[in-house]
Structure formats: structure tokens, C-alpha cells
PDB file of C-alpha atoms in Angstrom:
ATOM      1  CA  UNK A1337      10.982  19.402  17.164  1.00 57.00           C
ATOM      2  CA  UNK A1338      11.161  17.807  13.757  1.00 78.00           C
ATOM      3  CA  UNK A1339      10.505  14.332  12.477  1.00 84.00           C
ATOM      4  CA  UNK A1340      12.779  12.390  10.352  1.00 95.00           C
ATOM      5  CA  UNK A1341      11.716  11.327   6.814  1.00 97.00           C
ATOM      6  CA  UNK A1342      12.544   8.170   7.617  1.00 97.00           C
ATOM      7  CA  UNK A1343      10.486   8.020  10.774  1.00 97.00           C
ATOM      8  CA  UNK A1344       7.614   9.533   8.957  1.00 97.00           C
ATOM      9  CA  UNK A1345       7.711   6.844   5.546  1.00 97.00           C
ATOM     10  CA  UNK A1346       9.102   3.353   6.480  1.00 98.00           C
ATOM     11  CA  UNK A1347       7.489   2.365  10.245  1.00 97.00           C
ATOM     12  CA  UNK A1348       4.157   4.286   8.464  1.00 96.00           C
ATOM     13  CA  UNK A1349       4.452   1.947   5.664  1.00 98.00           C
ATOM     14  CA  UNK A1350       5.009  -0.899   7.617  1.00 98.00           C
ATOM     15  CA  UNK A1351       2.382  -0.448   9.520  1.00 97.00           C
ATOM     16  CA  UNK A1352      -0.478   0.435   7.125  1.00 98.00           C
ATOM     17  CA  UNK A1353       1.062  -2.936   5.031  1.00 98.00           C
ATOM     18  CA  UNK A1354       0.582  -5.034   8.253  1.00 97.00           C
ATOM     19  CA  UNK A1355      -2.769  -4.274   9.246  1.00 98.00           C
ATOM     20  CA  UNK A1356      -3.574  -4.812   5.521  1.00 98.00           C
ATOM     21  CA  UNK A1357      -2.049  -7.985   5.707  1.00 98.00           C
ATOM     22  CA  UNK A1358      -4.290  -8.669   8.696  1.00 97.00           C
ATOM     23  CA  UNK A1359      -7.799  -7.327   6.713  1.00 98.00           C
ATOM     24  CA  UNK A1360      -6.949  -9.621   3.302  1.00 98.00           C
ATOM     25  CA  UNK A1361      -6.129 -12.997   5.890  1.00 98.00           C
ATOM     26  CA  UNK A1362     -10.066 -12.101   7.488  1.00 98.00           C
ATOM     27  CA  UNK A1363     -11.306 -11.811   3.778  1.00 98.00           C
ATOM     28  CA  UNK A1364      -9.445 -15.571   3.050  1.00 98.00           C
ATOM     29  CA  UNK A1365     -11.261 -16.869   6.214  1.00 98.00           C
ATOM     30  CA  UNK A1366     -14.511 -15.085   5.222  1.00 98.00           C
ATOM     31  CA  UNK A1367     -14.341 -16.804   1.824  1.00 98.00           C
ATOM     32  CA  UNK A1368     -13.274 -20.309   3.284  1.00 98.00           C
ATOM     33  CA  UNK A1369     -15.875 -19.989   5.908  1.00 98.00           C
ATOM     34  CA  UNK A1370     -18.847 -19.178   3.816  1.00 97.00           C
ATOM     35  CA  UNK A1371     -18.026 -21.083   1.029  1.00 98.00           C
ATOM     36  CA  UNK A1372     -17.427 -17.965  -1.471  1.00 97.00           C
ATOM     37  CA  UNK A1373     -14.581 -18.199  -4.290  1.00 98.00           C
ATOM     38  CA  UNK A1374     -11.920 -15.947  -3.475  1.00 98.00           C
ATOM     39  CA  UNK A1375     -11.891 -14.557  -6.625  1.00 98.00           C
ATOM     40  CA  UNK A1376     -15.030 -13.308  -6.242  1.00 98.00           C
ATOM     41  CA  UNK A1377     -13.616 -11.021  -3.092  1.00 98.00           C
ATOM     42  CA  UNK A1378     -10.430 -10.504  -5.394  1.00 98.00           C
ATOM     43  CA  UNK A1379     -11.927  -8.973  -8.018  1.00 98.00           C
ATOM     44  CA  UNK A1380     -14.853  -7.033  -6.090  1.00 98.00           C
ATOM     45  CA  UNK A1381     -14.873  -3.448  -6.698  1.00 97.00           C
ATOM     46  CA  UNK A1382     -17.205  -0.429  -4.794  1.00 96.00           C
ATOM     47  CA  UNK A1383     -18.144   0.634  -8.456  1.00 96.00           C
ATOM     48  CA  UNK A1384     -17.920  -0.473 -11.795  1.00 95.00           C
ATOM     49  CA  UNK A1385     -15.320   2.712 -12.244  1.00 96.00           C
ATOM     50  CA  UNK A1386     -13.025   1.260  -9.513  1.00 96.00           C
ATOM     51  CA  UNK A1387     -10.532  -1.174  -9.346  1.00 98.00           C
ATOM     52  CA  UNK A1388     -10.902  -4.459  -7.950  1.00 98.00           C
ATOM     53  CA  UNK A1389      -9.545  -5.665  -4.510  1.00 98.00           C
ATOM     54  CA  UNK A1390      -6.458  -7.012  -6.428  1.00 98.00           C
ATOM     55  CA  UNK A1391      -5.184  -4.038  -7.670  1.00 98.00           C
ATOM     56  CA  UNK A1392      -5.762  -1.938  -4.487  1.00 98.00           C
ATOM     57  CA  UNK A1393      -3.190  -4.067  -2.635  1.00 98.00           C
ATOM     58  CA  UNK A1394      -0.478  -3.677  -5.681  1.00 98.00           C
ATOM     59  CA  UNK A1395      -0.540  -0.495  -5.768  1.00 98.00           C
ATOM     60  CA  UNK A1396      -0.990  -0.123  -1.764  1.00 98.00           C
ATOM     61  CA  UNK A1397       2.376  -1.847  -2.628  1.00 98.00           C
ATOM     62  CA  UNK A1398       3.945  -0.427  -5.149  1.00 97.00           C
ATOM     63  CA  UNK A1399       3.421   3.361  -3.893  1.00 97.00           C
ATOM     64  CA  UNK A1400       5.509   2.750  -0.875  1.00 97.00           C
ATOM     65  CA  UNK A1401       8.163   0.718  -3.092  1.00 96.00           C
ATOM     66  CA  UNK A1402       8.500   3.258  -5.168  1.00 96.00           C
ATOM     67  CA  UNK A1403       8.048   6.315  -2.736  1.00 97.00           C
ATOM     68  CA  UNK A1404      11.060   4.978  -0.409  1.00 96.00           C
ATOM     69  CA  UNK A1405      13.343   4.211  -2.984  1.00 97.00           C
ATOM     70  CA  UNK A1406      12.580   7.491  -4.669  1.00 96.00           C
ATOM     71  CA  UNK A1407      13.564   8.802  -1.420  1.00 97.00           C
ATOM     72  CA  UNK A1408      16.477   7.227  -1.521  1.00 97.00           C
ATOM     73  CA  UNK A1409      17.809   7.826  -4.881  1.00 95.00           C
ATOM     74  CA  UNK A1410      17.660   3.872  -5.689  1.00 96.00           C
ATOM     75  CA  UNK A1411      15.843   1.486  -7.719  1.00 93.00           C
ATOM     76  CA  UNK A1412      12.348   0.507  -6.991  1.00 93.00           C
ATOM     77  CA  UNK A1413      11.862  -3.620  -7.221  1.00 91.00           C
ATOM     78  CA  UNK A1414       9.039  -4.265  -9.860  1.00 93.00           C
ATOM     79  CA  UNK A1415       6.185  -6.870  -9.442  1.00 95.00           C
ATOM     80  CA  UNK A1416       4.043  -8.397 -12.338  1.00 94.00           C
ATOM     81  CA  UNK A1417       1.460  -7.448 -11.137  1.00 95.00           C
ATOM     82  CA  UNK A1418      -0.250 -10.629 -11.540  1.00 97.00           C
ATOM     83  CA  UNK A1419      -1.449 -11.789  -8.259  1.00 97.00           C
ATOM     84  CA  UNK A1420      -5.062 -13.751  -7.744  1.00 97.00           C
ATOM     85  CA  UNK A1421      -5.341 -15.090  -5.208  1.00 98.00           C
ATOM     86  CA  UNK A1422      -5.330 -14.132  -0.872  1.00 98.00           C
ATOM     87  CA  UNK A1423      -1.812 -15.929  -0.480  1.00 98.00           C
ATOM     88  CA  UNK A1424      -0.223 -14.415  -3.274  1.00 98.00           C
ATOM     89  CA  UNK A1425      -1.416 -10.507  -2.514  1.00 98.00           C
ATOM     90  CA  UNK A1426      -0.010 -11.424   0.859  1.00 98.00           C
ATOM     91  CA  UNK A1427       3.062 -12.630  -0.190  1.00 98.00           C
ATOM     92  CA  UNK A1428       3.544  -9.688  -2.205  1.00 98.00           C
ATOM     93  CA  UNK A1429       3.122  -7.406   0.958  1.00 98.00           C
ATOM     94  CA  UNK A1430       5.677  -9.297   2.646  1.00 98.00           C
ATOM     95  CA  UNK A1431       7.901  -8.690   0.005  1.00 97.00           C
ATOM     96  CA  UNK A1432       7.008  -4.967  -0.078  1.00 97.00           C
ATOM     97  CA  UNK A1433       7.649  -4.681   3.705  1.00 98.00           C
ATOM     98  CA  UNK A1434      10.938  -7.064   2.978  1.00 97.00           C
ATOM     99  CA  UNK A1435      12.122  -4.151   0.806  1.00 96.00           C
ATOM    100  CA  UNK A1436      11.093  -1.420   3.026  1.00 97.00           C
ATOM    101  CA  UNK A1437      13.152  -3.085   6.175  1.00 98.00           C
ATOM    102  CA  UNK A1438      16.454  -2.944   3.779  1.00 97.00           C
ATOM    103  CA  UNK A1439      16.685   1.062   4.296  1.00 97.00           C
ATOM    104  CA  UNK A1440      18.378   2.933   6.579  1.00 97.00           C
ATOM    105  CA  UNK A1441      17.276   5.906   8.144  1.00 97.00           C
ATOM    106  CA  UNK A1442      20.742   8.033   6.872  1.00 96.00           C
ATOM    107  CA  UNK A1443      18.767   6.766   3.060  1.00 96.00           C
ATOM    108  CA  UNK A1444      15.883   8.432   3.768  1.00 97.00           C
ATOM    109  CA  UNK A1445      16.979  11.387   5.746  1.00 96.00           C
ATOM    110  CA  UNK A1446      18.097  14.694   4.607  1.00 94.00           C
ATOM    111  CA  UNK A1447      15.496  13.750   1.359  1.00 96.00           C
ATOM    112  CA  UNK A1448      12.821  16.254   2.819  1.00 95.00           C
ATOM    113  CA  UNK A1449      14.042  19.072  -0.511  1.00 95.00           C
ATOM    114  CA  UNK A1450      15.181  15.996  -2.843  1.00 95.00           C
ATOM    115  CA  UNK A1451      13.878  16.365  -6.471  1.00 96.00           C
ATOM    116  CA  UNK A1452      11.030  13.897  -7.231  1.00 96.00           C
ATOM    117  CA  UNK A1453       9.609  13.871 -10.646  1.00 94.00           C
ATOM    118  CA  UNK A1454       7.009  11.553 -11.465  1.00 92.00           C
ATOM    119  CA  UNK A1455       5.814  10.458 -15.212  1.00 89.00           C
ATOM    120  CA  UNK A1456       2.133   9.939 -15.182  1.00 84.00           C
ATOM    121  CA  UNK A1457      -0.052   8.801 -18.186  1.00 85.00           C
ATOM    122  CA  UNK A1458      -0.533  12.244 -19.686  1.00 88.00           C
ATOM    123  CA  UNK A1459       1.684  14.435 -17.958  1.00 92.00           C
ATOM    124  CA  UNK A1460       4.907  14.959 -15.637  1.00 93.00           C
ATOM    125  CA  UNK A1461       4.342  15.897 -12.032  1.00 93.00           C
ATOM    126  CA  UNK A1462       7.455  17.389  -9.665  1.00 95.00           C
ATOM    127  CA  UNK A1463       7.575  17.678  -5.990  1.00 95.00           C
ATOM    128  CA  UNK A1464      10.546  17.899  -3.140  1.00 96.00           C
ATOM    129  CA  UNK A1465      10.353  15.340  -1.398  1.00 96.00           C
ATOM    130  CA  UNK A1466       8.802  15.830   2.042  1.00 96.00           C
ATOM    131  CA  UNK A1467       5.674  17.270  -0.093  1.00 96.00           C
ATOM    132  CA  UNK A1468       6.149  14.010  -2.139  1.00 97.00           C
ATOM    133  CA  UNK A1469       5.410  12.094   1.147  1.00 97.00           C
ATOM    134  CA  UNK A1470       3.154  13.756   2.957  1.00 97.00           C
ATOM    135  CA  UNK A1471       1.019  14.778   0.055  1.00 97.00           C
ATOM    136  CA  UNK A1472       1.393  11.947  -2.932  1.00 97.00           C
ATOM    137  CA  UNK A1473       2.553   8.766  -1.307  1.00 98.00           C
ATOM    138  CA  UNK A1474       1.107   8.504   1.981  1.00 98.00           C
ATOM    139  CA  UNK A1475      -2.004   9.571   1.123  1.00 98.00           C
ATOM    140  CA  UNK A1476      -2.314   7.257  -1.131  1.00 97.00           C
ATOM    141  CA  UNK A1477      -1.082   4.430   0.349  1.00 98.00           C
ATOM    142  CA  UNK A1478      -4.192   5.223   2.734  1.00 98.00           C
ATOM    143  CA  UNK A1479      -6.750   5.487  -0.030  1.00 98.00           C
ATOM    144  CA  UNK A1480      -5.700   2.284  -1.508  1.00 98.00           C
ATOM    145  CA  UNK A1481      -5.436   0.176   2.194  1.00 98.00           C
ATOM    146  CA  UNK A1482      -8.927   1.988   3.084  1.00 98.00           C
ATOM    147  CA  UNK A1483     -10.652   0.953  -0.510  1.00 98.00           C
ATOM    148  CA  UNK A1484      -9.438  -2.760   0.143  1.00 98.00           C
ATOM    149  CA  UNK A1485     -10.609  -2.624   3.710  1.00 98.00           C
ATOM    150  CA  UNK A1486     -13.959  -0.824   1.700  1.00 98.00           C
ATOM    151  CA  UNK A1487     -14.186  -3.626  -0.430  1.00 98.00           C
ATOM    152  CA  UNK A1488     -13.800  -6.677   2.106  1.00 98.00           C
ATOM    153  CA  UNK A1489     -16.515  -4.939   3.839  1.00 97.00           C
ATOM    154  CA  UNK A1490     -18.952  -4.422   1.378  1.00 97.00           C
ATOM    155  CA  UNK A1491     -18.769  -8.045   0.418  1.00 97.00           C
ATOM    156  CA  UNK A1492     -19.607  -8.864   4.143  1.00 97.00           C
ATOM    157  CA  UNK A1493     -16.150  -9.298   6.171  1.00 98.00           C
ATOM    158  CA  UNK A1494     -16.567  -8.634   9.544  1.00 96.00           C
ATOM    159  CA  UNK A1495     -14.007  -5.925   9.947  1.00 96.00           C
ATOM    160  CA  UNK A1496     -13.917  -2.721  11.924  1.00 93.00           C
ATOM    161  CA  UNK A1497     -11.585   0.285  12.692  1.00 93.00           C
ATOM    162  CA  UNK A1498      -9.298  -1.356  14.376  1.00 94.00           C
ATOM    163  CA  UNK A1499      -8.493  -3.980  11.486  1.00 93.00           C
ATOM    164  CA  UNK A1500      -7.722  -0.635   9.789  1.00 94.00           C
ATOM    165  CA  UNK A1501      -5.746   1.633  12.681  1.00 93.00           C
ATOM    166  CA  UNK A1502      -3.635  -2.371  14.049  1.00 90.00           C
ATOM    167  CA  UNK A1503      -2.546  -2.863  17.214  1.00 78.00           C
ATOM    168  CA  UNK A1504      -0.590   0.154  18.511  1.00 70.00           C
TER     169      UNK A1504
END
């Protein structure tokens, strides 16, 4: 039995982007409730090497923007990256999800051996693309929705594994 591409990227996606959603609304309450500035949870990081909250969630966001379309053979939309506050890292998750709910399965599948080459700061990296999304974009689409959860929870949100894992 096989799996589509499409079954394995855009309800994964979704998903992962949703319970995200759901951790960064407990982290608003958390800083309305205690009386914390939101920036302060925004631009938290687990170390001074990391990046902050903020730019977890964009790029939570744009790795499954770009992943899909790449997968597709279209256009990625591009954000500004210039988000601050709870609402507007929110927003921008909706819009990610927005995008991903535009494809088609017959976009996605048949893309397992599509050529995927990727320019990084210092060099090129090439995959086909069912390694591209089981080994580069999923993965990290789950490092970057675990640091955020990390993050929240460091700072004190009360969150637990099943903010992470959603409602099945």
C-alpha cells in the first residue's frame, strides 16, 4: 500500500499549523493573564544562538509554503516577514493554511521523483521530491512548531503534548 504525496504534505501541514495556532492563542492568554508584554514571549528564544518565537512560526510557515508549491511546480506566496505580535503570527498561519487548502491532490501527486533544488546561503542542495518531504520539509516544519511550543513553555505557558499532537 502506498501513500499519496499529497496525503502525506497538505492534511500534515494543516495539522501541525493548527495545533500551532492553538499553542501561540494559550501564549496570548498567558501574556494577557499575567500581565506580561507579548513581545516579551515574541521574541523569547531557548538560547541566545536561537531564534526568537517570531521567527519559528514564519518559517514553520514558510517551509510548508514553499515545500507544497515546490511540489507542485508553482509559485510560493512570500510574507514580509514582519510579524510582532500573537494576532498577526496567527493571521499569517491562516494564510499559510489558506494557501495550502488551494491544492489539489492531482498537484501534488506523481511529485514523489520531481527535481527539487534548493539555494541555501552557501551552497545548492538537490533532492526528488518524496526525500524532499519526508526528509527536509516535514522535519522541519516539526522542529520549528516544537521550538515555538519549547519556547511558550519555557516562559511558563501551561502547555502539554497534546497542545503539540491536536485533537485527532
Amino acid at each position: 500500500m502506498t501513500i499519496s504525496m499529497y496525503k502525506a504534505s497538505i492534511p500534515v501541514s494543516i495539522r501541525a499549523l493548527n495545533n500551532l495556532i492553538a499553542i501561540l492563542e494559550k501564549g496570548a492568554t498567558y501574556a494577557e493573564t499575567k500581565k506580561i508584554d507579548p513581545s516579551v514571549l515574541i521574541n523569547s528564544r531557548l538560547s541566545p544562538d536561537m531564534l526568537p518565537l517570531s521567527k519559528q512560526v514564519q518559517i514553520a510557515s514558510d517551509m510548508v509554503n514553499r515545500g507544497t508549491a515546490r511540489l507542485a511546480g508553482v509559485e510560493a506566496p512570500k510574507f514580509e516577514d514582519n510579524e510582532t505580535t500573537f494576532p498577526q503570527l496567527i493571521d499569517r498561519i491562516h494564510q499559510t493554511i489558506s494557501h495550502l487548502n488551494t491544492f489539489k491532490p492531482e498537484q501534488i501527486d506523481g511529485s514523489e521523483e520531481r527535481e527539487i533544488t534548493i539555494e541555501m546561503r552557501d551552497n545548492t542542495i538537490s533532492f526528488q521530491g518524496m526525500p524532499y518531504l519526508l526528509y527536509f520539509v516535514l522535519p522541519n516544519l516539526y522542529f520549528h512548531v516544537t521550538t515555538a511550543y519549547d519556547i511558550l513553555r519555557h516562559c511558563g505557558v501551561e502547555l502539554g503534548k497534546k497542545d503539540f499532537l491536536g485533537q485527532p
